[in-house]
Short mmCIF file of N, CA and C in Angstrom, two decimals:
data_model
loop_
_atom_site.label_atom_id
_atom_site.label_comp_id
_atom_site.label_asym_id
_atom_site.label_seq_id
_atom_site.Cartn_x
_atom_site.Cartn_y
_atom_site.Cartn_z
N MET A 1 -133.88 -166.02 -17.94
CA MET A 1 -132.82 -167.02 -17.81
C MET A 1 -133.52 -168.39 -17.48
N PRO A 2 -133.36 -169.56 -18.46
CA PRO A 2 -134.02 -170.71 -18.06
C PRO A 2 -133.43 -171.49 -16.83
N GLU A 3 -134.08 -172.22 -16.19
CA GLU A 3 -133.74 -172.97 -14.97
C GLU A 3 -132.95 -174.19 -15.39
N THR A 4 -131.93 -174.53 -14.57
CA THR A 4 -130.93 -175.61 -14.93
C THR A 4 -131.71 -176.81 -14.59
N PRO A 5 -131.67 -177.76 -15.55
CA PRO A 5 -132.21 -179.10 -15.39
C PRO A 5 -131.60 -179.67 -14.15
N PHE A 6 -132.68 -180.56 -13.58
CA PHE A 6 -132.09 -181.21 -12.32
C PHE A 6 -130.96 -182.00 -12.49
N TYR A 7 -130.83 -182.83 -13.53
CA TYR A 7 -129.78 -183.71 -13.80
C TYR A 7 -128.25 -183.10 -13.73
N ALA A 8 -128.39 -181.87 -14.43
CA ALA A 8 -127.25 -181.22 -14.50
C ALA A 8 -126.63 -180.46 -13.22
N LYS A 9 -127.71 -180.17 -12.41
CA LYS A 9 -127.31 -179.68 -11.00
C LYS A 9 -126.80 -180.94 -10.27
N ALA A 10 -127.38 -182.06 -10.44
CA ALA A 10 -127.00 -183.15 -9.49
C ALA A 10 -125.50 -183.38 -10.03
N MET A 11 -125.11 -183.48 -11.25
CA MET A 11 -123.85 -183.97 -11.66
C MET A 11 -122.80 -182.83 -11.36
N ARG A 12 -123.19 -181.59 -11.33
CA ARG A 12 -122.25 -180.67 -10.83
C ARG A 12 -122.05 -180.73 -9.33
N GLY A 13 -123.13 -181.31 -8.58
CA GLY A 13 -122.93 -181.51 -7.20
C GLY A 13 -122.21 -182.79 -6.66
N THR A 14 -121.97 -183.75 -7.63
CA THR A 14 -121.25 -184.93 -7.11
C THR A 14 -119.80 -184.86 -6.71
N PRO A 15 -118.94 -183.94 -7.07
CA PRO A 15 -117.71 -183.73 -6.38
C PRO A 15 -117.94 -183.20 -4.88
N ARG A 16 -118.85 -182.49 -4.70
CA ARG A 16 -119.10 -182.31 -3.25
C ARG A 16 -119.20 -183.28 -2.35
N LEU A 17 -119.95 -184.46 -2.85
CA LEU A 17 -120.09 -185.48 -2.17
C LEU A 17 -118.68 -186.14 -1.81
N VAL A 18 -117.99 -186.41 -2.84
CA VAL A 18 -116.48 -186.86 -2.43
C VAL A 18 -115.64 -186.00 -1.62
N ARG A 19 -115.97 -184.55 -1.57
CA ARG A 19 -115.32 -183.73 -0.52
C ARG A 19 -115.93 -183.83 0.68
N HIS A 20 -117.15 -184.03 0.83
CA HIS A 20 -117.49 -184.38 2.18
C HIS A 20 -117.03 -185.85 2.72
N TRP A 21 -116.86 -186.54 2.00
CA TRP A 21 -116.17 -188.00 2.37
C TRP A 21 -114.80 -187.63 3.00
N LEU A 22 -114.07 -186.88 2.24
CA LEU A 22 -112.51 -186.60 2.47
C LEU A 22 -112.52 -185.81 3.74
N MET A 23 -113.56 -184.88 3.94
CA MET A 23 -113.39 -184.02 5.05
C MET A 23 -113.78 -184.76 6.24
N LEU A 24 -114.67 -185.66 6.34
CA LEU A 24 -115.39 -186.18 7.36
C LEU A 24 -114.71 -187.72 7.71
N GLY A 25 -114.14 -188.23 6.53
CA GLY A 25 -113.45 -189.57 6.94
C GLY A 25 -112.57 -189.32 7.82
N GLN A 26 -112.48 -190.41 8.73
CA GLN A 26 -111.33 -190.32 9.69
C GLN A 26 -110.13 -191.38 9.41
N ALA A 27 -109.54 -190.92 8.24
CA ALA A 27 -108.11 -191.68 7.52
C ALA A 27 -107.50 -190.69 6.68
N ASP A 28 -106.42 -191.23 6.09
CA ASP A 28 -105.70 -190.44 5.29
C ASP A 28 -106.53 -190.63 3.87
N PRO A 29 -106.20 -189.66 2.96
CA PRO A 29 -106.95 -189.90 1.59
C PRO A 29 -106.72 -191.13 0.75
N ASP A 30 -105.47 -191.76 0.99
CA ASP A 30 -105.40 -193.09 0.25
C ASP A 30 -106.27 -194.16 0.77
N ARG A 31 -106.30 -194.09 2.16
CA ARG A 31 -107.23 -195.12 3.00
C ARG A 31 -108.79 -194.74 2.64
N LEU A 32 -109.09 -193.60 2.69
CA LEU A 32 -110.51 -193.27 2.34
C LEU A 32 -110.75 -193.65 0.87
N ALA A 33 -109.81 -193.50 -0.08
CA ALA A 33 -110.13 -193.95 -1.38
C ALA A 33 -110.32 -195.52 -1.46
N MET A 34 -109.52 -196.18 -0.74
CA MET A 34 -109.62 -197.66 -0.64
C MET A 34 -111.11 -197.90 -0.06
N ILE A 35 -111.31 -197.41 0.93
CA ILE A 35 -112.41 -197.71 1.57
C ILE A 35 -113.81 -197.45 0.68
N LEU A 36 -113.75 -196.28 -0.01
CA LEU A 36 -114.65 -196.00 -0.92
C LEU A 36 -114.93 -197.00 -2.02
N ALA A 37 -113.90 -197.51 -2.65
CA ALA A 37 -113.82 -198.54 -3.60
C ALA A 37 -114.47 -199.91 -3.10
N ASP A 38 -113.92 -200.21 -1.92
CA ASP A 38 -114.20 -201.58 -1.24
C ASP A 38 -115.74 -201.46 -0.91
N THR A 39 -116.18 -200.35 -0.34
CA THR A 39 -117.71 -200.39 -0.01
C THR A 39 -118.42 -200.32 -1.23
N ALA A 40 -118.10 -199.71 -2.40
CA ALA A 40 -118.98 -199.72 -3.69
C ALA A 40 -119.22 -201.26 -4.07
N ARG A 41 -117.95 -201.95 -3.96
CA ARG A 41 -118.07 -203.27 -4.44
C ARG A 41 -119.02 -204.11 -3.48
N LEU A 42 -118.78 -204.07 -2.17
CA LEU A 42 -119.45 -204.91 -1.29
C LEU A 42 -120.94 -204.34 -1.14
N ALA A 43 -121.25 -203.24 -1.39
CA ALA A 43 -122.57 -202.84 -1.22
C ALA A 43 -123.40 -202.81 -2.40
N GLY A 44 -122.51 -203.38 -3.62
CA GLY A 44 -123.35 -203.38 -4.94
C GLY A 44 -123.78 -201.99 -5.55
N LEU A 45 -122.76 -201.09 -5.31
CA LEU A 45 -123.04 -199.73 -5.83
C LEU A 45 -122.12 -199.38 -7.13
N GLY A 46 -121.37 -200.30 -7.49
CA GLY A 46 -120.59 -200.22 -8.64
C GLY A 46 -119.30 -201.03 -8.49
N GLU A 47 -118.75 -201.22 -9.61
CA GLU A 47 -117.66 -202.04 -9.70
C GLU A 47 -116.21 -201.28 -10.24
N PRO A 48 -115.65 -200.63 -9.28
CA PRO A 48 -114.36 -199.83 -9.80
C PRO A 48 -113.46 -200.90 -10.40
N GLU A 49 -112.78 -200.45 -11.51
CA GLU A 49 -111.84 -201.31 -12.01
C GLU A 49 -110.58 -201.56 -11.23
N SER A 50 -110.26 -200.58 -10.49
CA SER A 50 -109.17 -200.64 -9.46
C SER A 50 -109.33 -199.53 -8.42
N ASP A 51 -108.76 -199.58 -7.23
CA ASP A 51 -108.90 -198.65 -6.20
C ASP A 51 -108.18 -197.44 -6.70
N PRO A 52 -108.87 -196.28 -6.43
CA PRO A 52 -108.37 -195.02 -6.67
C PRO A 52 -107.37 -194.61 -5.51
N ASP A 53 -106.51 -193.65 -5.84
CA ASP A 53 -105.44 -193.44 -4.84
C ASP A 53 -106.06 -191.95 -4.18
N GLY A 54 -105.39 -191.48 -3.17
CA GLY A 54 -105.76 -190.47 -2.42
C GLY A 54 -105.68 -188.89 -3.36
N GLN A 55 -104.74 -189.16 -4.35
CA GLN A 55 -104.77 -187.79 -5.15
C GLN A 55 -105.96 -187.98 -6.17
N THR A 56 -106.36 -189.08 -6.59
CA THR A 56 -107.41 -189.21 -7.43
C THR A 56 -108.61 -188.70 -6.73
N LEU A 57 -108.90 -189.21 -5.47
CA LEU A 57 -110.01 -188.79 -4.68
C LEU A 57 -110.28 -187.36 -4.51
N SER A 58 -108.91 -186.73 -4.35
CA SER A 58 -108.82 -185.22 -4.12
C SER A 58 -109.26 -184.50 -5.46
N GLU A 59 -108.72 -185.24 -6.63
CA GLU A 59 -109.25 -184.45 -7.95
C GLU A 59 -110.76 -184.69 -8.05
N TRP A 60 -111.35 -185.82 -7.58
CA TRP A 60 -112.71 -185.96 -7.84
C TRP A 60 -113.60 -185.04 -6.99
N SER A 61 -113.02 -184.58 -5.97
CA SER A 61 -113.65 -183.67 -4.99
C SER A 61 -113.62 -182.14 -5.39
N GLY A 62 -112.96 -181.86 -6.69
CA GLY A 62 -112.81 -180.60 -7.12
C GLY A 62 -113.28 -180.68 -8.66
N PRO A 63 -112.09 -180.46 -9.42
CA PRO A 63 -112.10 -180.05 -10.74
C PRO A 63 -112.65 -181.23 -11.61
N ARG A 64 -112.57 -182.62 -11.18
CA ARG A 64 -112.61 -183.69 -12.06
C ARG A 64 -113.88 -184.51 -11.67
N GLN A 65 -114.81 -184.62 -12.40
CA GLN A 65 -116.11 -185.22 -12.16
C GLN A 65 -115.77 -186.76 -11.85
N PRO A 66 -116.29 -187.01 -10.50
CA PRO A 66 -116.08 -188.52 -10.15
C PRO A 66 -117.13 -189.43 -10.96
N PRO A 67 -116.57 -190.72 -10.96
CA PRO A 67 -117.52 -191.80 -11.44
C PRO A 67 -118.69 -191.77 -10.54
N LEU A 68 -119.87 -192.34 -11.15
CA LEU A 68 -121.06 -192.35 -10.41
C LEU A 68 -120.99 -193.36 -9.25
N TRP A 69 -120.24 -194.52 -9.33
CA TRP A 69 -120.01 -195.34 -8.22
C TRP A 69 -119.41 -194.55 -7.04
N ALA A 70 -118.57 -193.60 -7.29
CA ALA A 70 -117.83 -192.96 -6.10
C ALA A 70 -118.87 -191.76 -5.55
N ALA A 71 -119.68 -191.34 -6.26
CA ALA A 71 -120.67 -190.31 -5.74
C ALA A 71 -121.74 -191.19 -4.80
N ARG A 72 -122.23 -192.40 -5.52
CA ARG A 72 -123.17 -193.08 -4.87
C ARG A 72 -122.88 -193.85 -3.50
N THR A 73 -121.45 -194.17 -3.62
CA THR A 73 -120.99 -194.79 -2.42
C THR A 73 -120.64 -193.64 -1.36
N ALA A 74 -120.19 -192.43 -1.74
CA ALA A 74 -120.09 -191.39 -0.73
C ALA A 74 -121.37 -191.04 -0.01
N VAL A 75 -122.20 -191.00 -0.69
CA VAL A 75 -123.74 -190.86 -0.03
C VAL A 75 -124.02 -192.01 0.83
N PHE A 76 -123.96 -193.37 0.37
CA PHE A 76 -124.15 -194.46 1.27
C PHE A 76 -123.44 -194.44 2.61
N LEU A 77 -122.10 -193.86 2.44
CA LEU A 77 -121.28 -193.84 3.62
C LEU A 77 -121.67 -192.54 4.69
N LEU A 78 -121.96 -191.39 3.99
CA LEU A 78 -122.22 -189.99 4.58
C LEU A 78 -123.54 -190.16 5.46
N VAL A 79 -124.48 -191.03 4.88
CA VAL A 79 -125.67 -191.08 5.60
C VAL A 79 -125.72 -191.72 6.95
N GLN A 80 -124.64 -192.69 6.99
CA GLN A 80 -124.34 -193.31 8.15
C GLN A 80 -123.53 -192.84 9.25
N MET A 81 -122.97 -191.69 8.88
CA MET A 81 -121.91 -191.01 9.75
C MET A 81 -122.57 -190.47 10.94
N PRO A 82 -122.07 -190.55 12.22
CA PRO A 82 -122.57 -189.85 13.22
C PRO A 82 -122.48 -188.17 13.27
N ALA A 83 -121.42 -187.81 12.38
CA ALA A 83 -121.61 -186.37 12.30
C ALA A 83 -122.75 -185.86 11.79
N CYS A 84 -123.55 -186.63 10.95
CA CYS A 84 -124.86 -186.20 10.41
C CYS A 84 -124.61 -184.88 9.35
N PRO A 85 -123.75 -185.29 8.46
CA PRO A 85 -123.36 -184.10 7.42
C PRO A 85 -124.78 -183.86 6.56
N THR A 86 -124.79 -182.78 6.05
CA THR A 86 -126.05 -182.26 5.21
C THR A 86 -125.48 -181.50 3.99
N PRO A 87 -126.11 -181.48 2.90
CA PRO A 87 -125.89 -180.65 1.70
C PRO A 87 -125.56 -179.20 2.01
N GLU A 88 -124.51 -178.43 1.39
CA GLU A 88 -124.21 -177.22 1.38
C GLU A 88 -124.99 -176.06 0.68
N ASP A 89 -125.48 -176.69 -0.44
CA ASP A 89 -126.23 -175.80 -1.39
C ASP A 89 -127.07 -176.58 -2.17
N GLU A 90 -127.90 -176.15 -3.23
CA GLU A 90 -128.64 -176.78 -3.99
C GLU A 90 -128.18 -177.81 -4.77
N GLU A 91 -127.04 -177.46 -5.63
CA GLU A 91 -126.32 -178.50 -6.50
C GLU A 91 -126.06 -179.83 -5.52
N ASP A 92 -125.42 -179.59 -4.34
CA ASP A 92 -125.04 -180.64 -3.43
C ASP A 92 -126.14 -181.35 -2.97
N ALA A 93 -127.54 -180.67 -2.68
CA ALA A 93 -128.69 -181.46 -2.29
C ALA A 93 -129.25 -182.18 -3.51
N CYS A 94 -129.08 -181.75 -4.63
CA CYS A 94 -129.46 -182.53 -5.97
C CYS A 94 -128.56 -183.82 -6.05
N ALA A 95 -127.47 -183.67 -5.79
CA ALA A 95 -126.55 -184.85 -5.90
C ALA A 95 -126.80 -185.86 -4.81
N TRP A 96 -127.00 -185.29 -3.69
CA TRP A 96 -127.48 -186.31 -2.49
C TRP A 96 -128.79 -186.97 -2.97
N ALA A 97 -129.68 -186.28 -3.28
CA ALA A 97 -130.96 -186.87 -3.76
C ALA A 97 -131.00 -187.75 -4.90
N TYR A 98 -130.25 -187.38 -5.94
CA TYR A 98 -130.03 -188.30 -7.12
C TYR A 98 -129.38 -189.63 -6.60
N CYS A 99 -128.30 -189.60 -5.85
CA CYS A 99 -127.69 -190.81 -5.51
C CYS A 99 -128.47 -191.71 -4.55
N TRP A 100 -129.33 -190.93 -3.64
CA TRP A 100 -130.05 -191.71 -2.80
C TRP A 100 -131.00 -192.49 -3.42
N LEU A 101 -131.79 -191.95 -4.62
CA LEU A 101 -132.72 -192.65 -5.32
C LEU A 101 -131.92 -193.86 -6.09
N ARG A 102 -130.78 -193.66 -6.57
CA ARG A 102 -129.99 -194.61 -7.19
C ARG A 102 -129.67 -195.68 -6.50
N ASN A 103 -129.37 -195.55 -5.11
CA ASN A 103 -128.81 -196.53 -4.27
C ASN A 103 -129.75 -197.69 -3.79
N ARG A 104 -131.10 -197.13 -3.93
CA ARG A 104 -132.01 -198.14 -3.37
C ARG A 104 -133.34 -198.15 -4.10
N GLU A 105 -134.18 -199.19 -4.21
CA GLU A 105 -135.35 -199.15 -4.94
C GLU A 105 -136.47 -198.54 -3.87
N PHE A 106 -137.40 -197.67 -4.43
CA PHE A 106 -138.35 -196.98 -3.77
C PHE A 106 -139.63 -197.13 -4.49
N HIS A 107 -140.82 -197.67 -4.03
CA HIS A 107 -142.09 -197.69 -4.82
C HIS A 107 -142.70 -196.23 -5.13
N ASP A 108 -142.35 -195.39 -3.99
CA ASP A 108 -142.96 -194.03 -4.35
C ASP A 108 -142.03 -192.91 -3.55
N ILE A 109 -142.37 -191.69 -3.80
CA ILE A 109 -141.61 -190.66 -3.15
C ILE A 109 -141.78 -190.56 -1.50
N ASP A 110 -143.04 -191.17 -1.29
CA ASP A 110 -143.04 -191.03 0.35
C ASP A 110 -142.08 -192.05 1.03
N ALA A 111 -142.02 -193.34 0.30
CA ALA A 111 -141.15 -194.31 0.78
C ALA A 111 -139.59 -193.85 0.74
N ALA A 112 -139.31 -193.06 -0.11
CA ALA A 112 -138.07 -192.68 -0.44
C ALA A 112 -137.77 -191.48 0.55
N ARG A 113 -138.68 -190.82 0.88
CA ARG A 113 -138.58 -189.72 1.92
C ARG A 113 -138.47 -190.19 3.40
N ASP A 114 -139.39 -191.14 3.55
CA ASP A 114 -139.63 -191.84 5.05
C ASP A 114 -138.10 -192.44 5.23
N ALA A 115 -137.48 -193.08 4.31
CA ALA A 115 -136.10 -193.79 4.45
C ALA A 115 -135.06 -192.95 4.81
N LEU A 116 -135.14 -191.73 4.50
CA LEU A 116 -134.01 -190.76 4.85
C LEU A 116 -133.76 -190.66 6.30
N PRO A 117 -132.54 -190.62 6.65
CA PRO A 117 -132.18 -190.38 8.10
C PRO A 117 -133.06 -188.98 8.55
N ALA A 118 -133.33 -188.86 9.71
CA ALA A 118 -134.08 -187.51 10.23
C ALA A 118 -133.47 -186.33 9.81
N HIS A 119 -132.10 -186.23 9.84
CA HIS A 119 -131.35 -184.85 9.75
C HIS A 119 -131.47 -184.62 8.42
N LEU A 120 -131.72 -185.42 7.29
CA LEU A 120 -131.65 -185.11 5.90
C LEU A 120 -132.98 -184.81 5.28
N ARG A 121 -134.10 -185.13 6.12
CA ARG A 121 -135.45 -184.89 5.52
C ARG A 121 -135.66 -183.45 4.93
N GLU A 122 -135.37 -182.55 5.95
CA GLU A 122 -135.61 -181.17 5.54
C GLU A 122 -134.66 -180.60 4.48
N PRO A 123 -133.21 -180.82 4.67
CA PRO A 123 -132.39 -180.42 3.72
C PRO A 123 -132.61 -180.99 2.40
N LEU A 124 -133.13 -182.13 2.11
CA LEU A 124 -133.31 -182.77 0.97
C LEU A 124 -134.70 -182.75 0.56
N ALA A 125 -135.52 -181.98 1.00
CA ALA A 125 -137.13 -182.12 0.71
C ALA A 125 -137.31 -181.87 -0.83
N GLY A 126 -136.96 -180.64 -1.23
CA GLY A 126 -137.03 -180.06 -2.61
C GLY A 126 -136.28 -180.74 -3.55
N ALA A 127 -134.87 -181.19 -3.19
CA ALA A 127 -134.24 -181.86 -4.11
C ALA A 127 -134.68 -183.28 -4.35
N LEU A 128 -135.15 -183.91 -3.39
CA LEU A 128 -135.85 -185.24 -3.49
C LEU A 128 -136.99 -185.24 -4.35
N ASP A 129 -137.79 -184.18 -4.15
CA ASP A 129 -139.08 -184.18 -5.05
C ASP A 129 -138.53 -184.16 -6.66
N ALA A 130 -137.52 -183.19 -6.79
CA ALA A 130 -137.08 -182.81 -8.12
C ALA A 130 -136.38 -184.25 -8.63
N ALA A 131 -135.55 -184.74 -7.87
CA ALA A 131 -134.98 -186.13 -8.32
C ALA A 131 -136.00 -187.12 -8.73
N TRP A 132 -136.88 -187.35 -7.87
CA TRP A 132 -138.39 -188.18 -8.13
C TRP A 132 -138.83 -187.93 -9.23
N ALA A 133 -139.15 -186.49 -9.78
CA ALA A 133 -139.75 -186.16 -10.77
C ALA A 133 -138.99 -186.54 -12.15
N ASP A 134 -137.48 -186.26 -11.91
CA ASP A 134 -136.65 -186.37 -13.00
C ASP A 134 -136.45 -187.99 -13.30
N ARG A 135 -136.51 -188.83 -12.24
CA ARG A 135 -136.52 -190.37 -12.31
C ARG A 135 -137.70 -190.73 -13.16
N GLU A 136 -138.91 -190.29 -12.87
CA GLU A 136 -140.20 -190.65 -13.48
C GLU A 136 -140.22 -190.27 -14.72
N ALA A 137 -139.66 -189.19 -15.10
CA ALA A 137 -139.73 -188.72 -16.64
C ALA A 137 -138.82 -189.40 -17.32
N GLN A 138 -137.90 -190.15 -16.85
CA GLN A 138 -136.87 -190.83 -17.67
C GLN A 138 -137.41 -192.43 -18.10
N ARG A 139 -138.66 -192.66 -17.33
CA ARG A 139 -139.05 -193.99 -17.63
C ARG A 139 -139.87 -194.34 -18.87
N LEU A 140 -139.76 -195.42 -19.36
CA LEU A 140 -140.52 -195.59 -20.56
C LEU A 140 -141.73 -196.37 -20.07
N ILE A 141 -142.99 -195.87 -20.67
CA ILE A 141 -144.29 -196.45 -20.50
C ILE A 141 -144.43 -197.78 -21.31
#
């Protein structure tokens, strides 16, 4: 059985990022949706056309694929939480690593690894290497 490509794993993991935000955010789903959209705009992680509501956020945490701005913003917020959340499985870790690299510019994998919060360095080690390799393979020379 062939191995699933990194990008496919990362995209399957993005709903889990939104689920983490819903579970750990300390507000009702409508407020968490508004915070997510406002943070995306302020942090330059995306330009949502409108603020999602709590129902949409719940759908993005399960059967419906969230937009990339929502996944990127969830990682942005999660890495700052005192609860120190970590990925639950490989697909989740791939989504964290993918969004981590999309959220900031890094000159090399060591810089990306060193910038991670300490609690994420081990859980994301393999996924970050795979994300970096995937990113480098996508570049035109």
